[in-house]
CSV table of C-alpha atoms in Angstrom, one decimal:
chain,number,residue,atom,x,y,z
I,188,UNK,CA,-30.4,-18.6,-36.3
I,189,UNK,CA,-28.2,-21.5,-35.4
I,190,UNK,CA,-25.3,-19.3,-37.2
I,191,UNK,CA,-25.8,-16.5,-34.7
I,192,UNK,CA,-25.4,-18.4,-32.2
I,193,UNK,CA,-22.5,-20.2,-32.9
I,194,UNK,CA,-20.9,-17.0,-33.9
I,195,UNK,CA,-21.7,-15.0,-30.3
I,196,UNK,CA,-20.0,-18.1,-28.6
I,197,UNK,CA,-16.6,-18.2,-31.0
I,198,UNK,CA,-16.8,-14.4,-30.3
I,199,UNK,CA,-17.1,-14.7,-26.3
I,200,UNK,CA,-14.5,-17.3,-26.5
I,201,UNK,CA,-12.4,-15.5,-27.8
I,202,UNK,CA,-12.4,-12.1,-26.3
I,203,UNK,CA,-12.2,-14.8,-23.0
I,204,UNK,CA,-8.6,-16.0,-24.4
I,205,UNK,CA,-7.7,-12.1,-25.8
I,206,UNK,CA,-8.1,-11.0,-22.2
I,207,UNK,CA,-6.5,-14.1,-21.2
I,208,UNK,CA,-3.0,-13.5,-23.3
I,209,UNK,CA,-3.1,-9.8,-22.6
I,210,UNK,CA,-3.0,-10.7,-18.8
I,211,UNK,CA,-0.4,-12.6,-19.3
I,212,UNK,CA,1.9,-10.2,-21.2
I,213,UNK,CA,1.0,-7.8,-18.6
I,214,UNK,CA,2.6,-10.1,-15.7
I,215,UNK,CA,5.4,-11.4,-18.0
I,216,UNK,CA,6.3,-7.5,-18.1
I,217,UNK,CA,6.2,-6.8,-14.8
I,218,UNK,CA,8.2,-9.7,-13.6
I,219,UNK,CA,10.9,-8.5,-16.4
I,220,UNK,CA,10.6,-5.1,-14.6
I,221,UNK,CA,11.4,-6.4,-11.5
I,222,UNK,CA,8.1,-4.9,-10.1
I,223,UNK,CA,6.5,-8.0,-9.4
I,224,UNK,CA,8.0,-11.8,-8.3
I,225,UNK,CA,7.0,-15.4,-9.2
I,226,UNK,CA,4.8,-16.0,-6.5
I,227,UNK,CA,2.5,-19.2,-4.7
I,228,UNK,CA,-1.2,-18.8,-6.6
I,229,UNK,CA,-3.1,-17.9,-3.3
I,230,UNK,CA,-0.1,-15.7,-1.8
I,231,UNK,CA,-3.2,-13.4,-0.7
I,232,UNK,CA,-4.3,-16.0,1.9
I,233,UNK,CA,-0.7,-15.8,3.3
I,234,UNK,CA,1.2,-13.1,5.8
I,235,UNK,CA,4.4,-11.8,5.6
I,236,UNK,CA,6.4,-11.6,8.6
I,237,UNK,CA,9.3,-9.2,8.6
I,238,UNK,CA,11.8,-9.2,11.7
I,239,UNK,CA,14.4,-6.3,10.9
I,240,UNK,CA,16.3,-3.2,12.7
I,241,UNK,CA,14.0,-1.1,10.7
I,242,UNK,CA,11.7,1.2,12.7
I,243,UNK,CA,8.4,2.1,12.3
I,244,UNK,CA,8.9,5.6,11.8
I,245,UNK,CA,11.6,4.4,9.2
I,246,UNK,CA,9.5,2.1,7.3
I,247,UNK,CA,6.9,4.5,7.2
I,248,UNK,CA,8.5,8.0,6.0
I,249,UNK,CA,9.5,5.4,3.4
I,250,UNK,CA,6.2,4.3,2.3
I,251,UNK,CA,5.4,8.0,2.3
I,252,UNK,CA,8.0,8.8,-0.4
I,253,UNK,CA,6.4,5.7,-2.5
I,254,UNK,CA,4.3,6.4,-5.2
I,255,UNK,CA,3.0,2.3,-5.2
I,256,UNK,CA,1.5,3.1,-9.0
I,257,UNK,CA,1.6,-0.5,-9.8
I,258,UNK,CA,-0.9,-0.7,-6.9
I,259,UNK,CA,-3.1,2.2,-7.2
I,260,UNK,CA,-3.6,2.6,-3.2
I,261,UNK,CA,-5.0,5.0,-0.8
I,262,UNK,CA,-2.6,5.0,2.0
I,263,UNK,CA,-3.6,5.8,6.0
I,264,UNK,CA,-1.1,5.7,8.6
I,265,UNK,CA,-1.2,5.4,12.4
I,266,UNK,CA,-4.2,3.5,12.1
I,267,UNK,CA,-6.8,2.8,15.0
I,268,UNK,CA,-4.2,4.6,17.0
I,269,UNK,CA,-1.4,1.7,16.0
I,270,UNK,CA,1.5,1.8,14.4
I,271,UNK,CA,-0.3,0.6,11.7
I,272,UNK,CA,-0.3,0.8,7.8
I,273,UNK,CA,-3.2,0.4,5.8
I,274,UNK,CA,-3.2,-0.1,1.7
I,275,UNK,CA,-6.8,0.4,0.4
I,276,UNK,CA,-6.5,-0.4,-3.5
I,277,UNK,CA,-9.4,0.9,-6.0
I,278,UNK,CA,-9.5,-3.0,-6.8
I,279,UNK,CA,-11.5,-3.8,-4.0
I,280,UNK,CA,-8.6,-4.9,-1.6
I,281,UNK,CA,-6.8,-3.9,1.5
I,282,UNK,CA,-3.5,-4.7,2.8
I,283,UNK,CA,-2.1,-4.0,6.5
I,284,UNK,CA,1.3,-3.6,7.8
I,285,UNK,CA,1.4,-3.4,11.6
I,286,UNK,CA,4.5,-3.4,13.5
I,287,UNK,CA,3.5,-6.2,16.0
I,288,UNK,CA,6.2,-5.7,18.3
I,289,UNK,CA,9.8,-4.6,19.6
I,290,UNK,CA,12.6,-6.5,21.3
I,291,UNK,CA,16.0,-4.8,21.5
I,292,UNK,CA,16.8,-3.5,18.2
I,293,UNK,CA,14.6,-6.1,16.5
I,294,UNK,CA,11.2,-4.8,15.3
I,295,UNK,CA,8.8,-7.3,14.0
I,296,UNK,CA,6.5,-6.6,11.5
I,297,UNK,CA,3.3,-8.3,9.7
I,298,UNK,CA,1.8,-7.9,6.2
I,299,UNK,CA,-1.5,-9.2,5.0
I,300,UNK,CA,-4.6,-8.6,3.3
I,301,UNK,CA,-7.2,-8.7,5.5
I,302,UNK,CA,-9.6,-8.2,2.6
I,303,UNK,CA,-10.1,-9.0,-0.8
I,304,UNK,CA,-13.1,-9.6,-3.5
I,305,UNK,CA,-13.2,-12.1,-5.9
I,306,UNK,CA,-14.2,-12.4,-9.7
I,307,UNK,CA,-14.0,-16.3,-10.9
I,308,UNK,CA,-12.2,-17.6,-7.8
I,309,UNK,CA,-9.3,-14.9,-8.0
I,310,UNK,CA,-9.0,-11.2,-6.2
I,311,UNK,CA,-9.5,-8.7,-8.7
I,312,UNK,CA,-6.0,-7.4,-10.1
I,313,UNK,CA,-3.7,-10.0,-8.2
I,314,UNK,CA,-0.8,-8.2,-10.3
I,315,UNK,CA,-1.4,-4.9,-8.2
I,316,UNK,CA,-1.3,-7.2,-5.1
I,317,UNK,CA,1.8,-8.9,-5.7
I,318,UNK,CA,3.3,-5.4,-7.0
I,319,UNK,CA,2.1,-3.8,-3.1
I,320,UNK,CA,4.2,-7.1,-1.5
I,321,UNK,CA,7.2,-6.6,-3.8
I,322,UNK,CA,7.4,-3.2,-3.1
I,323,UNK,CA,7.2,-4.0,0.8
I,324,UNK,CA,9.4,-6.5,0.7
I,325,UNK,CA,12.4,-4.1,-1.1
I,326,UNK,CA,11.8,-1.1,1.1
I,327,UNK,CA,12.5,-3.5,4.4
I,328,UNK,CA,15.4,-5.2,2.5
I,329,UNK,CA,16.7,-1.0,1.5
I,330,UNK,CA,16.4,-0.4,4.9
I,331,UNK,CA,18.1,-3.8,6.3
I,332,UNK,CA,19.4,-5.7,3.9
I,333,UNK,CA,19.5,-8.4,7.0
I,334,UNK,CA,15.7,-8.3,6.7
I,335,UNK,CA,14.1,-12.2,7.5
I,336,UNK,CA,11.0,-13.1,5.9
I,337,UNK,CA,8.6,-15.7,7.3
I,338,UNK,CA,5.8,-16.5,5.1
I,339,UNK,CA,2.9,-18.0,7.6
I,340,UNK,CA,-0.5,-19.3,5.4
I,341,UNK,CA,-3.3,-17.3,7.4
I,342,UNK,CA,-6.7,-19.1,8.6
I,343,UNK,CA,-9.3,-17.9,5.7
I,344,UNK,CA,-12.8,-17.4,5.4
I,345,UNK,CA,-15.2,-17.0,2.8
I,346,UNK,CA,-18.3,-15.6,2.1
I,347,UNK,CA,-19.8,-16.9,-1.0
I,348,UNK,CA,-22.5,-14.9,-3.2
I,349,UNK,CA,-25.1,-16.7,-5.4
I,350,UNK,CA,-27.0,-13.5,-6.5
């Protein structure tokens, strides 16, 4: 009996690290590919802040011509009546772009993700996430390459799940 035992937990453990290495193969790829970057651990707590000559309309007949399938998202536009782009990812995320405001020629833009569940701590599929930013970020730098990009860490809360 002792045997079985011992046996289920070397087995557990390591399908744990066989997940574990194929994860990391799976980003090590993508970074290669250029379809992902080297990013902070928690970049989903942060928003991206995009001040460009980019135009709403231009940024989103862009995203319209994206297929995003590193992300696998639904996409809605115009949202609440705003120019306002939402990401809703199978993976139990969402991501916003809204175009927060115009002075001049200078549009200014924010990305986030207003939403996100967790499995161990981490959102489910942060690959996907960081692949939905990357692709962001090079359609605003395609557009303008004199894109800026502020990185601001948002105020986060949590709702925590014991059953």
């Amino acid at each position: 009996m002792t045997w079985i035992i011992i046996l289920f937990i070397v087995a557990v453990i390591g399908i744990g690290i066989a997940v574990g290495v194929s994860n990391a193969k799976k980003t090590d790829q993508m970074a290669r590919e250029g379809r992902i970057i080297q990013r902070q651990m928690t970049f989903w707590e942060s928003a991206e802040y995009f001040t460009t000559t980019a135009t709403y309309e231009q940024v989103k007949a862009v995203v319209k011509n994206n297929h995003f399938s590193d992300s696998y998202v639904d996409i809605y536009y115009n949202v609440e009546g705003k120019q306002a782009i939402v990401f809703k990812s199978n993976h139990s995320w969402n991501a916003e772009l809204d175009c927060l405001e115009t002075q001049g020629d200078k549009n200014k833009f924010k990305l986030y993700f207003p939403v996100w569940k967790t499995h161990r701590g981490m959102p489910y599929d942060v690959n996907s996430m960081n692949a939905l930013v990357t692709s962001i970020e090079k359609i605003f730098l395609n557009l303008d390459p004199s894109t800026i990009v502020e990185n601001r860490r948002m105020e986060v809360s949590t709702k925590t799940k014991f059953f």
